[in-house]
Amino acid sequence: MPAFAFTRQPDPLAWFGTGHGGSILTSEHARLSQALTSRSPQPWLWVAPPGSDPAQGAAPATRGVRLQADATSRRLTGHVQCGLPLPLPTEAVGAIVLQHVLDAGDPQPLLQECARVLEPGGRLWLFVLNPWSPYRLRWRGAGLVPRTLGQWHLQLAAAGLAASPHVLHYGPVWRAVPDAPGHGPAPFRAARLLEAEKRVAGLIPPAPVARAWRAAPAA
């Protein structure tokens, strides 16, 4: 009788380590580097799928933490090995890039942690798959769950982040090559870039002191 073997559920994010998924990551490198340095000199956080190649990455030479996510084990590896909550102080990070790590599983736990570690006015860049792209046939069956813009805006709002209406598109439309900007209709590209900000309500200033002016007594 054969010995019983435990089988591990494949990680949906491992698709980005394939040729089809890698083309999307390559198309995002330049914009990713700009995002990480946009809040310089504040530290940054970059969470990428396990298929990303650090040698080809866009991490700048500034202070930051680079992690890779495993959607199945819910573990993060890289500069540190951890789960959630993140081992980072509250409001200690100026910029965060989540590169497709929310295209699998529940996005709220990581989004909530991003809102915690972001400083007031800090920015979150969110790379996600585009469900309207013909390229969706390439990731069909991989276990990835692309969401619409409306769904992402609700997710960001639930985490206390204000989404920007500005959306950029990256990656191929059909062929597994990182198309140059402007090559192919943008709304049908494989990936989208959303931006959000951590906004903190300002303190209510004290009411002005009422002053009663009286004429000086006559000499």
Short mmCIF file of C-alpha atoms in Angstrom, two decimals:
data_model
loop_
_atom_site.label_atom_id
_atom_site.label_comp_id
_atom_site.label_asym_id
_atom_site.label_seq_id
_atom_site.Cartn_x
_atom_site.Cartn_y
_atom_site.Cartn_z
CA MET A 1 0.00 0.00 0.00
CA PRO A 2 1.56 3.34 -0.98
CA ALA A 3 2.46 5.72 1.80
CA PHE A 4 0.10 8.62 2.35
CA ALA A 5 1.53 11.84 0.94
CA PHE A 6 0.54 15.36 1.91
CA THR A 7 -0.05 17.61 -1.08
CA ARG A 8 0.35 21.35 -0.91
CA GLN A 9 -2.15 23.51 -2.75
CA PRO A 10 -0.30 25.37 -5.53
CA ASP A 11 0.17 29.09 -4.97
CA PRO A 12 -1.91 31.13 -7.47
CA LEU A 13 0.74 33.87 -7.42
CA ALA A 14 3.27 31.40 -8.84
CA TRP A 15 1.69 32.13 -12.25
CA PHE A 16 3.71 35.36 -12.33
CA GLY A 17 6.84 33.23 -12.47
CA THR A 18 5.79 31.83 -15.85
CA GLY A 19 6.53 33.42 -19.20
CA HIS A 20 3.01 34.82 -19.47
CA GLY A 21 3.08 36.32 -15.98
CA GLY A 22 6.67 37.52 -16.23
CA SER A 23 5.81 39.67 -19.25
CA ILE A 24 3.43 41.67 -17.08
CA LEU A 25 6.01 42.18 -14.31
CA THR A 26 8.65 43.30 -16.81
CA SER A 27 6.32 45.94 -18.28
CA GLU A 28 5.85 47.44 -14.80
CA HIS A 29 9.52 47.79 -13.76
CA ALA A 30 10.06 51.40 -14.81
CA ARG A 31 6.89 52.73 -13.18
CA LEU A 32 7.54 50.66 -10.07
CA SER A 33 10.94 52.26 -9.55
CA GLN A 34 9.40 55.72 -9.86
CA ALA A 35 6.77 54.84 -7.27
CA LEU A 36 9.30 53.64 -4.72
CA THR A 37 11.30 56.86 -4.96
CA SER A 38 8.32 59.21 -5.10
CA ARG A 39 8.36 59.82 -1.33
CA SER A 40 12.13 59.92 -0.91
CA PRO A 41 13.82 59.98 1.58
CA GLN A 42 11.05 58.16 3.50
CA PRO A 43 11.39 54.36 3.67
CA TRP A 44 9.36 52.24 1.24
CA LEU A 45 7.75 48.80 1.22
CA TRP A 46 7.50 46.63 -1.90
CA VAL A 47 5.55 43.34 -1.84
CA ALA A 48 5.82 41.25 -5.01
CA PRO A 49 4.69 37.79 -6.16
CA PRO A 50 7.11 34.88 -5.79
CA GLY A 51 7.75 34.84 -9.54
CA SER A 52 9.43 38.25 -9.54
CA ASP A 53 13.19 38.30 -10.12
CA PRO A 54 15.14 40.53 -7.68
CA ALA A 55 18.01 40.75 -10.19
CA GLN A 56 15.68 42.42 -12.66
CA GLY A 57 13.76 44.33 -10.04
CA ALA A 58 13.34 48.03 -9.70
CA ALA A 59 14.29 48.52 -6.06
CA PRO A 60 16.20 51.81 -5.68
CA ALA A 61 19.27 52.27 -3.51
CA THR A 62 17.23 54.02 -0.82
CA ARG A 63 15.92 52.62 2.45
CA GLY A 64 13.16 50.07 2.06
CA VAL A 65 11.86 46.55 2.63
CA ARG A 66 11.31 44.14 -0.25
CA LEU A 67 9.09 41.11 0.34
CA GLN A 68 7.61 38.27 -1.69
CA ALA A 69 4.17 36.92 -0.87
CA ASP A 70 2.88 33.37 -0.84
CA ALA A 71 -0.92 33.40 -1.12
CA THR A 72 -1.28 29.79 0.05
CA SER A 73 0.81 29.91 3.23
CA ARG A 74 0.09 33.62 3.81
CA ARG A 75 3.77 34.14 4.55
CA LEU A 76 6.12 36.88 3.42
CA THR A 77 9.80 36.34 2.69
CA GLY A 78 12.66 38.61 1.64
CA HIS A 79 14.40 41.14 3.84
CA VAL A 80 12.38 39.64 6.70
CA GLN A 81 10.32 36.47 7.06
CA CYS A 82 6.96 37.08 8.64
CA GLY A 83 3.21 36.93 8.44
CA LEU A 84 0.67 39.56 9.33
CA PRO A 85 0.79 41.92 11.13
CA LEU A 86 3.87 43.38 9.46
CA PRO A 87 6.88 43.84 11.77
CA LEU A 88 6.99 47.57 10.99
CA PRO A 89 6.18 50.55 13.22
CA THR A 90 2.94 52.43 12.69
CA GLU A 91 3.17 55.32 10.19
CA ALA A 92 6.81 54.50 9.38
CA VAL A 93 6.61 54.12 5.57
CA GLY A 94 6.18 56.80 2.93
CA ALA A 95 5.40 54.64 -0.11
CA ILE A 96 4.07 51.11 -0.59
CA VAL A 97 3.89 49.08 -3.81
CA LEU A 98 1.72 45.96 -3.87
CA GLN A 99 2.55 44.22 -7.14
CA HIS A 100 -0.25 41.75 -7.93
CA VAL A 101 -0.11 40.13 -4.48
CA LEU A 102 -3.79 41.03 -3.94
CA ASP A 103 -4.90 39.22 -7.10
CA ALA A 104 -5.34 36.09 -4.95
CA GLY A 105 -7.17 35.68 -1.65
CA ASP A 106 -8.75 38.28 0.62
CA PRO A 107 -7.08 41.67 0.08
CA GLN A 108 -8.27 43.28 3.32
CA PRO A 109 -5.72 41.92 5.85
CA LEU A 110 -2.75 43.26 3.88
CA LEU A 111 -4.52 46.48 2.91
CA GLN A 112 -5.34 47.14 6.57
CA GLU A 113 -1.68 46.66 7.48
CA CYS A 114 -0.60 49.00 4.67
CA ALA A 115 -2.94 51.67 6.02
CA ARG A 116 -1.39 51.22 9.46
CA VAL A 117 2.27 51.50 8.44
CA LEU A 118 1.74 54.33 5.93
CA GLU A 119 2.54 57.78 7.22
CA PRO A 120 -0.16 60.47 6.88
CA GLY A 121 -0.13 61.54 3.25
CA GLY A 122 1.71 58.36 2.25
CA ARG A 123 0.94 56.72 -1.09
CA LEU A 124 -0.03 53.19 -2.03
CA TRP A 125 0.55 51.92 -5.58
CA LEU A 126 -1.50 48.85 -6.41
CA PHE A 127 -0.73 46.75 -9.51
CA VAL A 128 -3.64 44.42 -10.30
CA LEU A 129 -4.84 42.29 -13.20
CA ASN A 130 -7.35 43.75 -15.64
CA PRO A 131 -10.43 41.48 -15.88
CA TRP A 132 -11.42 43.04 -19.23
CA SER A 133 -8.16 42.21 -20.99
CA PRO A 134 -8.05 39.38 -23.59
CA TYR A 135 -4.91 38.32 -21.71
CA ARG A 136 -7.20 36.89 -19.01
CA LEU A 137 -7.20 33.64 -21.01
CA ARG A 138 -3.50 33.30 -20.09
CA TRP A 139 -4.21 33.19 -16.34
CA ARG A 140 -7.46 31.20 -16.57
CA GLY A 141 -7.35 28.26 -14.19
CA ALA A 142 -4.42 29.63 -12.16
CA GLY A 143 -6.64 30.59 -9.21
CA LEU A 144 -6.24 34.35 -9.61
CA VAL A 145 -9.25 36.59 -8.97
CA PRO A 146 -9.11 39.91 -10.85
CA ARG A 147 -11.51 42.61 -9.66
CA THR A 148 -13.15 45.59 -11.33
CA LEU A 149 -12.17 49.18 -10.57
CA GLY A 150 -15.35 49.65 -8.53
CA GLN A 151 -14.53 46.63 -6.40
CA TRP A 152 -10.99 47.88 -5.78
CA HIS A 153 -12.23 51.31 -4.77
CA LEU A 154 -14.53 49.67 -2.21
CA GLN A 155 -11.65 47.56 -0.88
CA LEU A 156 -9.40 50.60 -0.53
CA ALA A 157 -12.13 52.62 1.18
CA ALA A 158 -12.77 49.76 3.63
CA ALA A 159 -9.09 49.93 4.60
CA GLY A 160 -9.30 53.69 5.15
CA LEU A 161 -7.43 54.67 1.98
CA ALA A 162 -8.62 57.29 -0.53
CA ALA A 163 -8.38 55.99 -4.11
CA SER A 164 -7.30 58.28 -6.93
CA PRO A 165 -9.44 58.28 -10.11
CA HIS A 166 -6.23 58.18 -12.15
CA VAL A 167 -5.60 54.67 -13.59
CA LEU A 168 -2.73 53.49 -15.81
CA HIS A 169 -2.54 50.31 -17.90
CA TYR A 170 0.50 48.09 -18.44
CA GLY A 171 1.50 44.82 -20.01
CA PRO A 172 0.50 42.89 -23.12
CA VAL A 173 -2.93 42.72 -24.69
CA TRP A 174 -2.62 39.24 -26.13
CA ARG A 175 0.95 38.18 -26.95
CA ALA A 176 3.21 37.32 -24.00
CA VAL A 177 5.58 40.25 -24.54
CA PRO A 178 5.93 43.44 -22.45
CA ASP A 179 4.49 45.83 -25.03
CA ALA A 180 5.89 49.33 -25.11
CA PRO A 181 3.63 52.19 -23.94
CA GLY A 182 1.10 53.12 -26.57
CA HIS A 183 1.31 49.75 -28.33
CA GLY A 184 -2.22 48.35 -28.23
CA PRO A 185 -5.43 49.75 -26.72
CA ALA A 186 -4.72 50.73 -23.12
CA PRO A 187 -8.05 49.60 -21.55
CA PHE A 188 -7.36 46.05 -22.75
CA ARG A 189 -3.83 45.69 -21.39
CA ALA A 190 -3.25 42.90 -18.89
CA ALA A 191 -2.61 45.03 -15.78
CA ARG A 192 -3.77 48.21 -14.11
CA LEU A 193 -2.07 50.58 -11.70
CA LEU A 194 -4.22 52.20 -9.02
CA GLU A 195 -3.08 54.82 -6.54
CA ALA A 196 -4.40 55.59 -3.07
CA GLU A 197 -3.46 57.93 -0.25
CA LYS A 198 -3.66 57.80 3.51
CA ARG A 199 -5.56 60.87 4.58
CA VAL A 200 -5.88 61.97 8.17
CA ALA A 201 -8.48 64.48 9.29
CA GLY A 202 -6.96 67.65 10.64
CA LEU A 203 -7.52 68.72 14.21
CA ILE A 204 -10.33 71.20 14.81
CA PRO A 205 -8.71 74.51 15.81
CA PRO A 206 -9.83 76.06 19.08
CA ALA A 207 -12.53 78.67 18.90
CA PRO A 208 -11.15 82.22 18.80
CA VAL A 209 -11.17 84.02 22.12
CA ALA A 210 -13.79 86.72 22.23
CA ARG A 211 -12.30 90.04 23.22
CA ALA A 212 -14.37 92.88 24.61
CA TRP A 213 -12.76 96.24 23.96
CA ARG A 214 -13.53 99.02 26.42
CA ALA A 215 -12.52 102.61 26.27
CA ALA A 216 -9.89 103.69 28.78
CA PRO A 217 -11.27 105.74 31.70
CA ALA A 218 -10.92 109.50 31.34
CA ALA A 219 -7.97 111.06 33.18
#
